[in-house]
Tab-separated table of C-alpha atoms and ligand atoms in Angstrom:
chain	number	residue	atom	x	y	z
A	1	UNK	CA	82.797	54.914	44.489
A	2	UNK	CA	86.087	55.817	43.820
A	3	UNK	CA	88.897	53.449	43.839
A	4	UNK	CA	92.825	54.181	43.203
A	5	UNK	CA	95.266	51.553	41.983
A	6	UNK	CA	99.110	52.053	42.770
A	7	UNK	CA	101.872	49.386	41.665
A	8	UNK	CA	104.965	49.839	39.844
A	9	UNK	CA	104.203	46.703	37.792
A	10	UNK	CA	101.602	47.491	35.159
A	11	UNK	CA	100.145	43.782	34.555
A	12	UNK	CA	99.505	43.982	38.316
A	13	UNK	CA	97.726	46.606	37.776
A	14	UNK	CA	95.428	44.972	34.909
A	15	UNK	CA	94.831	41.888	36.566
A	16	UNK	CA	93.779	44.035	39.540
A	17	UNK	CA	91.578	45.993	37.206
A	18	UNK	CA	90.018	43.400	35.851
A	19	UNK	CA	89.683	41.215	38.743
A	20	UNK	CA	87.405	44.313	40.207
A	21	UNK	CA	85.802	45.017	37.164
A	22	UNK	CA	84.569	41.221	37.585
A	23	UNK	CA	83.565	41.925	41.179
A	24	UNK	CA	81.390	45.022	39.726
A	25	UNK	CA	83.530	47.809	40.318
A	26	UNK	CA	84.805	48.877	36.639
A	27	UNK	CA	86.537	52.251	37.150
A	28	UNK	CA	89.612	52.172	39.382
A	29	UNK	CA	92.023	54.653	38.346
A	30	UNK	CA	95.714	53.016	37.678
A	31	UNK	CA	99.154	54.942	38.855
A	32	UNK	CA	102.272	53.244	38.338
A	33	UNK	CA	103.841	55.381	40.407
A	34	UNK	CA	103.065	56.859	44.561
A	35	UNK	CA	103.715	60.296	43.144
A	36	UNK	CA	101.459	59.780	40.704
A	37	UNK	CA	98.604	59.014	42.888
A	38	UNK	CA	99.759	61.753	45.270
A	39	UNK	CA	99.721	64.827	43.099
A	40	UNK	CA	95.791	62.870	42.421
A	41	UNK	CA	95.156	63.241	45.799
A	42	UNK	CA	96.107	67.150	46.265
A	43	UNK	CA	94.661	67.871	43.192
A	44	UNK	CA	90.903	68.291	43.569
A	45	UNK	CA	88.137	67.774	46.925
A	46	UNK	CA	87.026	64.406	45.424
A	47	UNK	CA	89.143	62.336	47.430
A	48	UNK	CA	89.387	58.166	46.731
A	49	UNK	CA	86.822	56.122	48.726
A	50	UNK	CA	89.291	52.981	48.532
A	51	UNK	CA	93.189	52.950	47.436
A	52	UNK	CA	95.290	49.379	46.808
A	53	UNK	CA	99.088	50.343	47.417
A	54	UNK	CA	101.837	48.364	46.538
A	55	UNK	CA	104.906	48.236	49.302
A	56	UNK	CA	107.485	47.369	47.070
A	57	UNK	CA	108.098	50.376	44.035
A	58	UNK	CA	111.227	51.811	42.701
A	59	UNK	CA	110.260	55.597	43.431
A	60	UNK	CA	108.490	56.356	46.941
A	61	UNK	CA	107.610	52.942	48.179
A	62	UNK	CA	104.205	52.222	50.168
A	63	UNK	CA	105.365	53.305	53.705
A	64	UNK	CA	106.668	56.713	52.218
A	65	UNK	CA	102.852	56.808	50.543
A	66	UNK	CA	101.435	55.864	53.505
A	67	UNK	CA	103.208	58.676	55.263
A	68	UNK	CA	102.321	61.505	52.952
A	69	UNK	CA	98.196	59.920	52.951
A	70	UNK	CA	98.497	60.967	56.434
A	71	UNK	CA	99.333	64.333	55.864
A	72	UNK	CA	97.445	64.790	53.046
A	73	UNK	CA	94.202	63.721	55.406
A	74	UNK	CA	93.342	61.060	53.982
A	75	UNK	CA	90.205	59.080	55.377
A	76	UNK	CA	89.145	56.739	53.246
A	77	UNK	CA	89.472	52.711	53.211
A	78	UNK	CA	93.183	51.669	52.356
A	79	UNK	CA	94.362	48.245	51.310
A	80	UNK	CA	97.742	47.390	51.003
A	81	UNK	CA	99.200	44.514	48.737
A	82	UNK	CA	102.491	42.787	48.471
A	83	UNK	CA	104.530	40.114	46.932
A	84	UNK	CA	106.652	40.519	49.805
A	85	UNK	CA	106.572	38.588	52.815
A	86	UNK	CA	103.158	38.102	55.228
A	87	UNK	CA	105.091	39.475	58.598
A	88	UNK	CA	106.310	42.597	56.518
A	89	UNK	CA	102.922	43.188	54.846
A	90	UNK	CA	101.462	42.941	58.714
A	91	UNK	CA	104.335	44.969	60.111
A	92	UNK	CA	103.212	48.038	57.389
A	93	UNK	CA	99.180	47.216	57.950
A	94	UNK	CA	100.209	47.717	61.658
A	95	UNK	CA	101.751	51.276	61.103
A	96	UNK	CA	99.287	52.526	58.499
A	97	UNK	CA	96.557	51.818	61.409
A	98	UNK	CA	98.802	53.097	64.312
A	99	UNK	CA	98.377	56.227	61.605
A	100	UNK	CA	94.315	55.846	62.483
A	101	UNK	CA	94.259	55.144	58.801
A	102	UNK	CA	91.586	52.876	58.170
A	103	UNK	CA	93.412	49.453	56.457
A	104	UNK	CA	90.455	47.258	55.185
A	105	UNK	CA	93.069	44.709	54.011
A	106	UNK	CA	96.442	43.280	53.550
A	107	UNK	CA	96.661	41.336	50.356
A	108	UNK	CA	99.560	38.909	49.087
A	109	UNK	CA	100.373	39.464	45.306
A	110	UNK	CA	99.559	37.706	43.545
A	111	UNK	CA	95.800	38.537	45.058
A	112	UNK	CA	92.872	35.829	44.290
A	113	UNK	CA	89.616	37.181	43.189
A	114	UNK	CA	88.156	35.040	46.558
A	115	UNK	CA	90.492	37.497	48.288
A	116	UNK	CA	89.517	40.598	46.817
A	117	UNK	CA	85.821	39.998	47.374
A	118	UNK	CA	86.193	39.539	50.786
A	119	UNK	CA	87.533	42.980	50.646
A	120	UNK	CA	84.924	44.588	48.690
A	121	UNK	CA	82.535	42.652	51.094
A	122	UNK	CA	83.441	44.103	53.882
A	123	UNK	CA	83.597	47.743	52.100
A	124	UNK	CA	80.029	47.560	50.991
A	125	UNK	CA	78.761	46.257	54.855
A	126	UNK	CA	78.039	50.146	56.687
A	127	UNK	CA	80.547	50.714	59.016
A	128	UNK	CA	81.495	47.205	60.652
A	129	UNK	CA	84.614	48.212	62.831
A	130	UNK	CA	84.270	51.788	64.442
A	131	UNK	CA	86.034	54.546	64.274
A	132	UNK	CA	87.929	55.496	67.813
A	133	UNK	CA	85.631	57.908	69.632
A	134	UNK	CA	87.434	60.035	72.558
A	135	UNK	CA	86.358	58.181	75.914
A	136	UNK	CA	86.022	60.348	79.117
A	137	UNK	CA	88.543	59.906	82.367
A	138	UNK	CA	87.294	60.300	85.859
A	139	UNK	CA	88.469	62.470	88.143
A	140	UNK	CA	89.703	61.374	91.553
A	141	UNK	CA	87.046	62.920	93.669
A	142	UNK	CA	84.060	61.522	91.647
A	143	UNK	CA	85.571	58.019	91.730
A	144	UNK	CA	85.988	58.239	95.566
A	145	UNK	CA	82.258	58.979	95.872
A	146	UNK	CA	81.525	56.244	93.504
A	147	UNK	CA	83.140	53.699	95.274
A	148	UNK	CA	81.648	55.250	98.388
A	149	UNK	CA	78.251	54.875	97.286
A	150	UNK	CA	78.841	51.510	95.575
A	151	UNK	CA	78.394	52.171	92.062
A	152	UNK	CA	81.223	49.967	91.240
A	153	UNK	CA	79.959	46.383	90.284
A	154	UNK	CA	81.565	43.281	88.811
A	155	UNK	CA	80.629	41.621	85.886
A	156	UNK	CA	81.790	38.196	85.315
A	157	UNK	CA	83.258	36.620	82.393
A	158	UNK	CA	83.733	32.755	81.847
A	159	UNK	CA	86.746	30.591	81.414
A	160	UNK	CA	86.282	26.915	79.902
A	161	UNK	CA	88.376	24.088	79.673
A	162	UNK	CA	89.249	23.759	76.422
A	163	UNK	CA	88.877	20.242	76.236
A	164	UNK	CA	86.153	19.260	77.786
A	165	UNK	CA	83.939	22.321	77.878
A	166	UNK	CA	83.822	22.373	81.555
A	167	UNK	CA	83.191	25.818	83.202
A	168	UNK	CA	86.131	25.601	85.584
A	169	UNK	CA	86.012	29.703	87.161
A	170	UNK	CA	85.149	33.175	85.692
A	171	UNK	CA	86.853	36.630	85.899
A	172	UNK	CA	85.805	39.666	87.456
A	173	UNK	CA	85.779	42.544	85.578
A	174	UNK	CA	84.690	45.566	87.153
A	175	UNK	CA	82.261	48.529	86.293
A	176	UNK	CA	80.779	51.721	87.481
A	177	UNK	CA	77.563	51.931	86.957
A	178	UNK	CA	77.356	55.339	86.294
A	179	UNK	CA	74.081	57.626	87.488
A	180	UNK	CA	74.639	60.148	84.081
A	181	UNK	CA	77.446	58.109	81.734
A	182	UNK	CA	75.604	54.865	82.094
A	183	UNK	CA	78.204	51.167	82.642
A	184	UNK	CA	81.999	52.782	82.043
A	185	UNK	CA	84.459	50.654	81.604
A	186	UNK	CA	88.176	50.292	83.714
A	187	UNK	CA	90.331	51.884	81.329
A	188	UNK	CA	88.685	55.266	82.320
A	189	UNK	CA	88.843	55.199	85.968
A	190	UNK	CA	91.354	52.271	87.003
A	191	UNK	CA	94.492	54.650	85.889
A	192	UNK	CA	92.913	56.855	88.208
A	193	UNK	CA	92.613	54.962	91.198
A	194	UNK	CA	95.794	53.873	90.914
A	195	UNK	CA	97.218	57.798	90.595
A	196	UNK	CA	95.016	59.254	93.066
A	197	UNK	CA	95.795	56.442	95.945
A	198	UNK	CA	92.223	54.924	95.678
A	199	UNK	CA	93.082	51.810	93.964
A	200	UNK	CA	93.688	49.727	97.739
A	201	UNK	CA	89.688	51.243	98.384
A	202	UNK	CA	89.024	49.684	94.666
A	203	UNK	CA	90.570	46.231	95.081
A	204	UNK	CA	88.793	45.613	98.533
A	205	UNK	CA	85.195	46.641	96.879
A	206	UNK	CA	85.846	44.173	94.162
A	207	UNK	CA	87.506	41.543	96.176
A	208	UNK	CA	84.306	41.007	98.853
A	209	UNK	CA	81.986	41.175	95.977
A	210	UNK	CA	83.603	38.545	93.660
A	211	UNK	CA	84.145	36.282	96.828
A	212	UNK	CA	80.854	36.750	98.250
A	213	UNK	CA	79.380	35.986	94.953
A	214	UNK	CA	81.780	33.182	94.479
A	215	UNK	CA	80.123	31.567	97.726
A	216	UNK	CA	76.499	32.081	96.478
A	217	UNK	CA	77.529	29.933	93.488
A	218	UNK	CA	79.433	27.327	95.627
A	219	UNK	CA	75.785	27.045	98.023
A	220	UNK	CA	74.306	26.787	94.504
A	221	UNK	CA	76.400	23.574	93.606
A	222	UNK	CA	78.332	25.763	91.376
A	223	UNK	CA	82.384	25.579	91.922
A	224	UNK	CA	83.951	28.211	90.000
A	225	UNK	CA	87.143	29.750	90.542
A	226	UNK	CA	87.211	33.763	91.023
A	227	UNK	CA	89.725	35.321	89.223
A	228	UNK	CA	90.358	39.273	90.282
A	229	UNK	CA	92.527	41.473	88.701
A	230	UNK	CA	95.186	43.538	91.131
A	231	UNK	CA	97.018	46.591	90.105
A	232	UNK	CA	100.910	46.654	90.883
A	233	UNK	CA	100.031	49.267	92.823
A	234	UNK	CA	97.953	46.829	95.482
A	235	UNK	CA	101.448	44.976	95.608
A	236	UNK	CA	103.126	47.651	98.246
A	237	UNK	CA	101.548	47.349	101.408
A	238	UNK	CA	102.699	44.679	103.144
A	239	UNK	CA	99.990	43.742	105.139
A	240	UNK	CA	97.936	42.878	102.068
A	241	UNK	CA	97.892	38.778	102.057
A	242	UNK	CA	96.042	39.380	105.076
A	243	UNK	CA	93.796	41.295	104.151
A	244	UNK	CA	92.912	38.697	101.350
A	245	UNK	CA	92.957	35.820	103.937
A	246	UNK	CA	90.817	37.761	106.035
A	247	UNK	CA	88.240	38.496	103.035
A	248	UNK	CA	88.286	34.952	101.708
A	249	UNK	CA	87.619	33.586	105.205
A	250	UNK	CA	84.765	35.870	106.038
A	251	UNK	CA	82.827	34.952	102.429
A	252	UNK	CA	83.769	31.430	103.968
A	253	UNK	CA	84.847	29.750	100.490
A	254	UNK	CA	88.885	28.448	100.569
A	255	UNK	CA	91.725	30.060	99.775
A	256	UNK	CA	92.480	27.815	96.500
A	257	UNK	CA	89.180	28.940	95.147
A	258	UNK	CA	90.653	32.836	94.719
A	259	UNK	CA	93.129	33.304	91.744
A	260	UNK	CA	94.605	37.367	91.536
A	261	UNK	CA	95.716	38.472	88.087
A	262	UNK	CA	98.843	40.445	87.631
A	263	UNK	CA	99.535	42.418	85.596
A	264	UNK	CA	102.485	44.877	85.250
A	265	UNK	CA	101.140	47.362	83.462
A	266	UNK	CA	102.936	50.174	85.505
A	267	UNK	CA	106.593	50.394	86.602
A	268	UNK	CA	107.069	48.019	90.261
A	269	UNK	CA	107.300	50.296	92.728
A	270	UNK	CA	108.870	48.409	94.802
A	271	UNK	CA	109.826	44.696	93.842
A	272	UNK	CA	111.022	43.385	96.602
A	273	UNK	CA	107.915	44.125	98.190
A	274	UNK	CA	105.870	42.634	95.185
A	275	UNK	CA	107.773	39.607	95.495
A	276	UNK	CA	107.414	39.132	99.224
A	277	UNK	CA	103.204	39.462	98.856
A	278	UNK	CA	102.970	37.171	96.155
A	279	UNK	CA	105.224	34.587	97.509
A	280	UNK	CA	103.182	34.694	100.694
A	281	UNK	CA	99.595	34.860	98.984
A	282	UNK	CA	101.346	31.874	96.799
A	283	UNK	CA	102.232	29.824	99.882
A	284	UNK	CA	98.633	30.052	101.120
A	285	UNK	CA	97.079	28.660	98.199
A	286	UNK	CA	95.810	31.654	96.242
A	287	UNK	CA	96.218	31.424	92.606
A	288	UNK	CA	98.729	33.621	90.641
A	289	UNK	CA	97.851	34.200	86.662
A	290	UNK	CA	100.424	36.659	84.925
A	291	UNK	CA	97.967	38.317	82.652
A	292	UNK	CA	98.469	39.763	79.326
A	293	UNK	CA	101.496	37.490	79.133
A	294	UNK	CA	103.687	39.042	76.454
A	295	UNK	CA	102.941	42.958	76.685
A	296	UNK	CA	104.851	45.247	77.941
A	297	UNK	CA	106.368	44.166	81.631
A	298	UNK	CA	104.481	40.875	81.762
A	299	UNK	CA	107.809	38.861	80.865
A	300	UNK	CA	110.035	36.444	81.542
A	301	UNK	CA	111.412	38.498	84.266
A	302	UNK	CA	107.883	38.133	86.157
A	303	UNK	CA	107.897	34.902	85.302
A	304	UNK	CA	111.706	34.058	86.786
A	305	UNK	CA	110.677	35.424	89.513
A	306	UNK	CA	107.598	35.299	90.993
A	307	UNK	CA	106.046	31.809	91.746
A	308	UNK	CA	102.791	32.040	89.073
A	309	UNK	CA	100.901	28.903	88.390
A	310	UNK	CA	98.803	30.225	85.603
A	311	UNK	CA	99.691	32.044	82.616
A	312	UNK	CA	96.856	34.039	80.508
A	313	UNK	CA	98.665	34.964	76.841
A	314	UNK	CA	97.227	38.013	75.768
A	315	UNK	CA	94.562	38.168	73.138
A	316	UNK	CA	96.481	40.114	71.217
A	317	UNK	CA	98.549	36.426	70.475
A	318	UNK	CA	95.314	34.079	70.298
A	319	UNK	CA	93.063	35.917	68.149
A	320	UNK	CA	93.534	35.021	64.923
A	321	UNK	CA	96.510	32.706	65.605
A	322	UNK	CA	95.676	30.523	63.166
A	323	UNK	CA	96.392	32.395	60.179
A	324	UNK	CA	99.628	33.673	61.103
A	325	UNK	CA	102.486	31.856	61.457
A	326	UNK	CA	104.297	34.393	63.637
A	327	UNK	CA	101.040	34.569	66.233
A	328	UNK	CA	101.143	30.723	66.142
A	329	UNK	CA	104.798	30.806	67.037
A	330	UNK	CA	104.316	32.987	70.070
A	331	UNK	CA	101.273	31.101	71.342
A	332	UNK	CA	102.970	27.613	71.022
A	333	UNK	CA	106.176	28.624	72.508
A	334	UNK	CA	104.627	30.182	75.624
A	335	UNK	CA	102.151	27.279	76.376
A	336	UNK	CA	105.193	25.181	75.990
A	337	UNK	CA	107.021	27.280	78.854
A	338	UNK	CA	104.769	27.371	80.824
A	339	UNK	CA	103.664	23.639	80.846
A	340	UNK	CA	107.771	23.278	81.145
A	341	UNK	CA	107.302	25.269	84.830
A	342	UNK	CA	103.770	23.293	85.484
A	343	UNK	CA	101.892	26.529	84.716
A	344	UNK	CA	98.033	26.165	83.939
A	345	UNK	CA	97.385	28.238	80.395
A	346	UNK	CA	94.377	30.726	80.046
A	347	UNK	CA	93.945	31.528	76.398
A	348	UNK	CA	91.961	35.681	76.284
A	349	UNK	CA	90.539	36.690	72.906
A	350	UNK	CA	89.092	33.656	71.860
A	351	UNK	CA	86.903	35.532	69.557
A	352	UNK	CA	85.567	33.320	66.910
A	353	UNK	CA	85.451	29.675	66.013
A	354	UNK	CA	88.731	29.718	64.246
A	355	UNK	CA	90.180	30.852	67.281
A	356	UNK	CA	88.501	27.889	69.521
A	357	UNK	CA	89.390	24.971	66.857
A	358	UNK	CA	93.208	26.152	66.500
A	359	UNK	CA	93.643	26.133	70.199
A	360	UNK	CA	92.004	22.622	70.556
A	361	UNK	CA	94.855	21.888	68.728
A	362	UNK	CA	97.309	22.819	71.036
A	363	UNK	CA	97.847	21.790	74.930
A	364	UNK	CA	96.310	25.089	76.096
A	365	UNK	CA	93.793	24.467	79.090
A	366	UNK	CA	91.304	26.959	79.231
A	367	UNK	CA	90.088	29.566	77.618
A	368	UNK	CA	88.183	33.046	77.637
A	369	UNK	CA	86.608	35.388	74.823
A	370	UNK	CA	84.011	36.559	73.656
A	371	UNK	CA	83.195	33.755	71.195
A	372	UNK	CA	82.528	31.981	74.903
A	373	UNK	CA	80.591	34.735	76.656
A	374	UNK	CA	81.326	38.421	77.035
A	375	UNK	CA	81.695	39.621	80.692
A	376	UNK	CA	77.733	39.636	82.163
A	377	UNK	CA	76.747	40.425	85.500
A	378	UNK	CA	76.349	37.686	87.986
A	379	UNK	CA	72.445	36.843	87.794
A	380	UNK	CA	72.612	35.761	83.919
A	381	UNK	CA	75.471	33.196	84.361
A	382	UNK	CA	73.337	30.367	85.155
A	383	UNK	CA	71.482	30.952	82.075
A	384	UNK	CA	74.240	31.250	79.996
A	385	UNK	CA	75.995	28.400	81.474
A	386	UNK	CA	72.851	26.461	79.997
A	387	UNK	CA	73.133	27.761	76.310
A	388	UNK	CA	76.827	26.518	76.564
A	389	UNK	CA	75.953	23.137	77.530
A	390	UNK	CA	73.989	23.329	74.521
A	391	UNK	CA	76.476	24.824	72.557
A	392	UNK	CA	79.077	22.484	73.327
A	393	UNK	CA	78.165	18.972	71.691
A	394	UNK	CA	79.462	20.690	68.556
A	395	UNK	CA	82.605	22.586	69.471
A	396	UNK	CA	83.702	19.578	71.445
A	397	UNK	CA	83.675	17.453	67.818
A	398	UNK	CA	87.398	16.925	66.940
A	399	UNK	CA	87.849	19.207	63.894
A	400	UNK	CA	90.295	18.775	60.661
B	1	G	O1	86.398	44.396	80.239
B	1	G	P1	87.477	45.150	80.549
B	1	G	O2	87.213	46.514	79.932
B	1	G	O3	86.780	45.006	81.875
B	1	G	O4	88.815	45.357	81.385
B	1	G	C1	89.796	46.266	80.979
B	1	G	C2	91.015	46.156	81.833
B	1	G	O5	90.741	46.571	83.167
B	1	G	C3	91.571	44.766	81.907
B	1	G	O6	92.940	44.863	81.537
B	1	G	C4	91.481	44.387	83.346
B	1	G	O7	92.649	43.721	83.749
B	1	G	C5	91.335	45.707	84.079
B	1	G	N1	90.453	45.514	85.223
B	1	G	C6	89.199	45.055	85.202
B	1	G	N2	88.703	44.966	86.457
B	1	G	C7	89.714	45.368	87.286
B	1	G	C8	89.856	45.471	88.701
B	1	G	O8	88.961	45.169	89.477
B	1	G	N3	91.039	45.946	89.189
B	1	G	C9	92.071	46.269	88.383
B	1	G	N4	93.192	46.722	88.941
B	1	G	N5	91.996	46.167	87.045
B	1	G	C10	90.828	45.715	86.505
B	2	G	O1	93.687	42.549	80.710
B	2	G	P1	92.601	41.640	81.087
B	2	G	O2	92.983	40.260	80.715
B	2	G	O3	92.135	41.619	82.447
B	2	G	O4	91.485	41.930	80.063
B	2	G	C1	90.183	41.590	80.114
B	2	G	C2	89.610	42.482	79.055
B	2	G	O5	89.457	41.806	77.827
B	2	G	C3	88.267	43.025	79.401
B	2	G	O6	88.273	44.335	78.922
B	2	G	C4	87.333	42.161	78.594
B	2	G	O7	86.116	42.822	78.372
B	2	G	C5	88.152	41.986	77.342
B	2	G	N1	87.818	40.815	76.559
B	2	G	C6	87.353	39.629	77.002
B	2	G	N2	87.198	38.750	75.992
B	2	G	C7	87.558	39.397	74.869
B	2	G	C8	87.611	39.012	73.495
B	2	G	O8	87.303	37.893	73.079
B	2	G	N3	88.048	39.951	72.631
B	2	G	C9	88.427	41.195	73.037
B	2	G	N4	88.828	42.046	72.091
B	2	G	N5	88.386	41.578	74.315
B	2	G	C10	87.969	40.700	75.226
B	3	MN	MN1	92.679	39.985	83.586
């Protein structure tokens, strides 16, 4: 394996060396300088399998050398390090991977052997996070067929309070089952729906489903509340809160039970209009979450306006809030707000047990991610509800 060292300070770039020859790779090759390692790179066909880049250097600095890797096609493992500041060394790891360079690390100087073999740890596991593969789009007539022939089914994913554990609802998520491409997900055919006028056809398919099912859990004992994603687009018509009033009536479960996501993930069309549907749906009971709270349009503006009771912070916040001060900043303040306008908080992403014990640390109510379930279709959520009873003695345990 082939491993390039670049920093402008040469003892960094022993104690580096050595600290890998410890770790049982012995043969990095040091450059003091970006050019350096650049002219390496055009040089010959045997490309690094790994390179450590400084940010900070007097001659090109790391984003520059990050730039020119790009061009020069590079597609091996990259780690940056950095005695500067952890938001800066993020903001670069960021770019580098908006590059679809693959950054196996972001290291603070000075870097602990403990650090570095997580690193090398990861390197030496095959392939753990993979590579973006193209995804195919639907076309408009094939999804109007689908829905037609009701190929589109929900999975369900669960939200828990946070703490006590309690299943309190569970989100529908839809899917096509597909006759030749198997399950495909709704970023390849929602855009479509929504483009091609079919996404009023798509909301009403998953809307009776998710209530219908939500009324064979309630005759099962079972009270969860439904959550169902809407488009912006589903916001125009302005006969729409009846045509939820009439759908929750006829699965005969009550209004309060239903809770519609929003997200604005495409211009309004037409906000006045938005604001008149959810105000009414709002008056009648129905649950309003701003989702992905924090992206793009889901704002403060939303949130001024439009009377939400819930607010679901994007994963992109709670994963991995707990080692980053700046994530942690952004997760507090917005539970904060929204507790300050007597908003429920959904936390998404909750991926792993660090994310579950940091957010039992905060006032956030519930919480969703995969670390809970993944989404499932409707049949195994009984089971699963039992391994979580089972699971939850131990995450319930105050931690630290
Ligand atoms: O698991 P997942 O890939 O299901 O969902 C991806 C995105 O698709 C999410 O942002 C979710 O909000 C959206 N989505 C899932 N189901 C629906 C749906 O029924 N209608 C709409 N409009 N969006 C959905
Ligand atoms: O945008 P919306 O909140 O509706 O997104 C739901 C999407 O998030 C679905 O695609 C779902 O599969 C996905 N999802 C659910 N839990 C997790 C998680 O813990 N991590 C990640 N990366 N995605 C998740
Ligand atoms: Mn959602």
């Amino acid at each position: 394996m082939k491993i390039l060292l670049i920093d402008d300070e040469a003892f960094a770039l022993k104690l580096l060396s050595h600290q890998l020859g410890s770790l049982g790779f012995p043969d990095a090759t040091p450059c003091e300088r970006a050019e350096d390692a650049l002219a390496l790179l055009s040089g010959g066909d045997d490309h690094p399998d790994l390179i450590f880049c400084d940010l900070q250097m007097p001659g090109m600095d790391g984003i520059e050398f990050v730039r020119h890797l790009v061009g020069a096609g590079f597609t091996g493992d990259l780690v940056l390090v950095s005695g500067e500041d952890q938001r800066l060394l993020q903001a670069v790891q960021k770019l580098a991977q908006s590059h679809r360079l693959n950054v196996v690390g972001a290291l603070h100087k000075p870097v602990s052997t403990e650090q570095l073999r997580q690193v090398m740890k990861s390197r030496l596991a095959p392939a753990a996070a993979p590579r973006q593969v193209a995804r195919t789009t639907y076309g408009p007539g094939e999804l109007r067929q689908a829905i037609a022939n009701g190929e589109l089914v929900n999975y369900y994913q669960p939200q828990v309070n946070i703490a006590s554990g309690a299943v309190t609802g569970v989100e529908a998520l839809v899917r096509w089952k597909h006759s030749r491409d198997g399950l495909v997900f709704p970023d390849q055919f929602i855009a479509t729906a929504e483009e091609h006028g079919l996404i009023d056809e798509l909301a009403d398919v998953v809307l009776t489903a998710a209530l219908h099912q939500a009324r064979l859990w309630q005759d099962l004992g079972l009270t969860l509340h439904m959550s169902v994603n809407i488009s912006m687009d589903n916001l125009v018509l302005l006969d729409f809160p009846d045509l939820v009033k009439a759908a929750v009536a006829n699965a005969g479960i009550s209004m309060n039970m239903l809770v519609l996501e929003v997200t604005e993930s495409r211009l309004m069309k037409d906000p006045r209009a938005a604001l008149d549907i959810l105000t009414r749906l709002r008056m009648r009971k129905v649950g309003l979450s701003i989702d992905d709270f924090g992206t793009g349009h889901s704002s403060l503006n939303q949130l001024r306006d439009i009377p939400f009771d819930e607010l679901k912070l994007d994963r992109g916040f709670v994963h991995n809030a707990c080692n980053n001060p700046a994530l942690r900043a952004i997760v507090e303040a917005s539970i904060g707000m929204a507790r300050q306008l007597g908003m429920k908080v959904v936390a998404e992403g909750v991926e792993n047990e660090d994310d579950w014990n940091y957010l039992r640390q905060t006032p956030c109510d519930l919480a969703q991610g995969y670390f809970i379930a993944r989404p499932m279709p409707a049949e195994d959520i009984a089971e699963w509800m039992a391994a979580w009873e089972m699971r939850c003695p131990d995450l319930l345990q105050a931690k630290g």
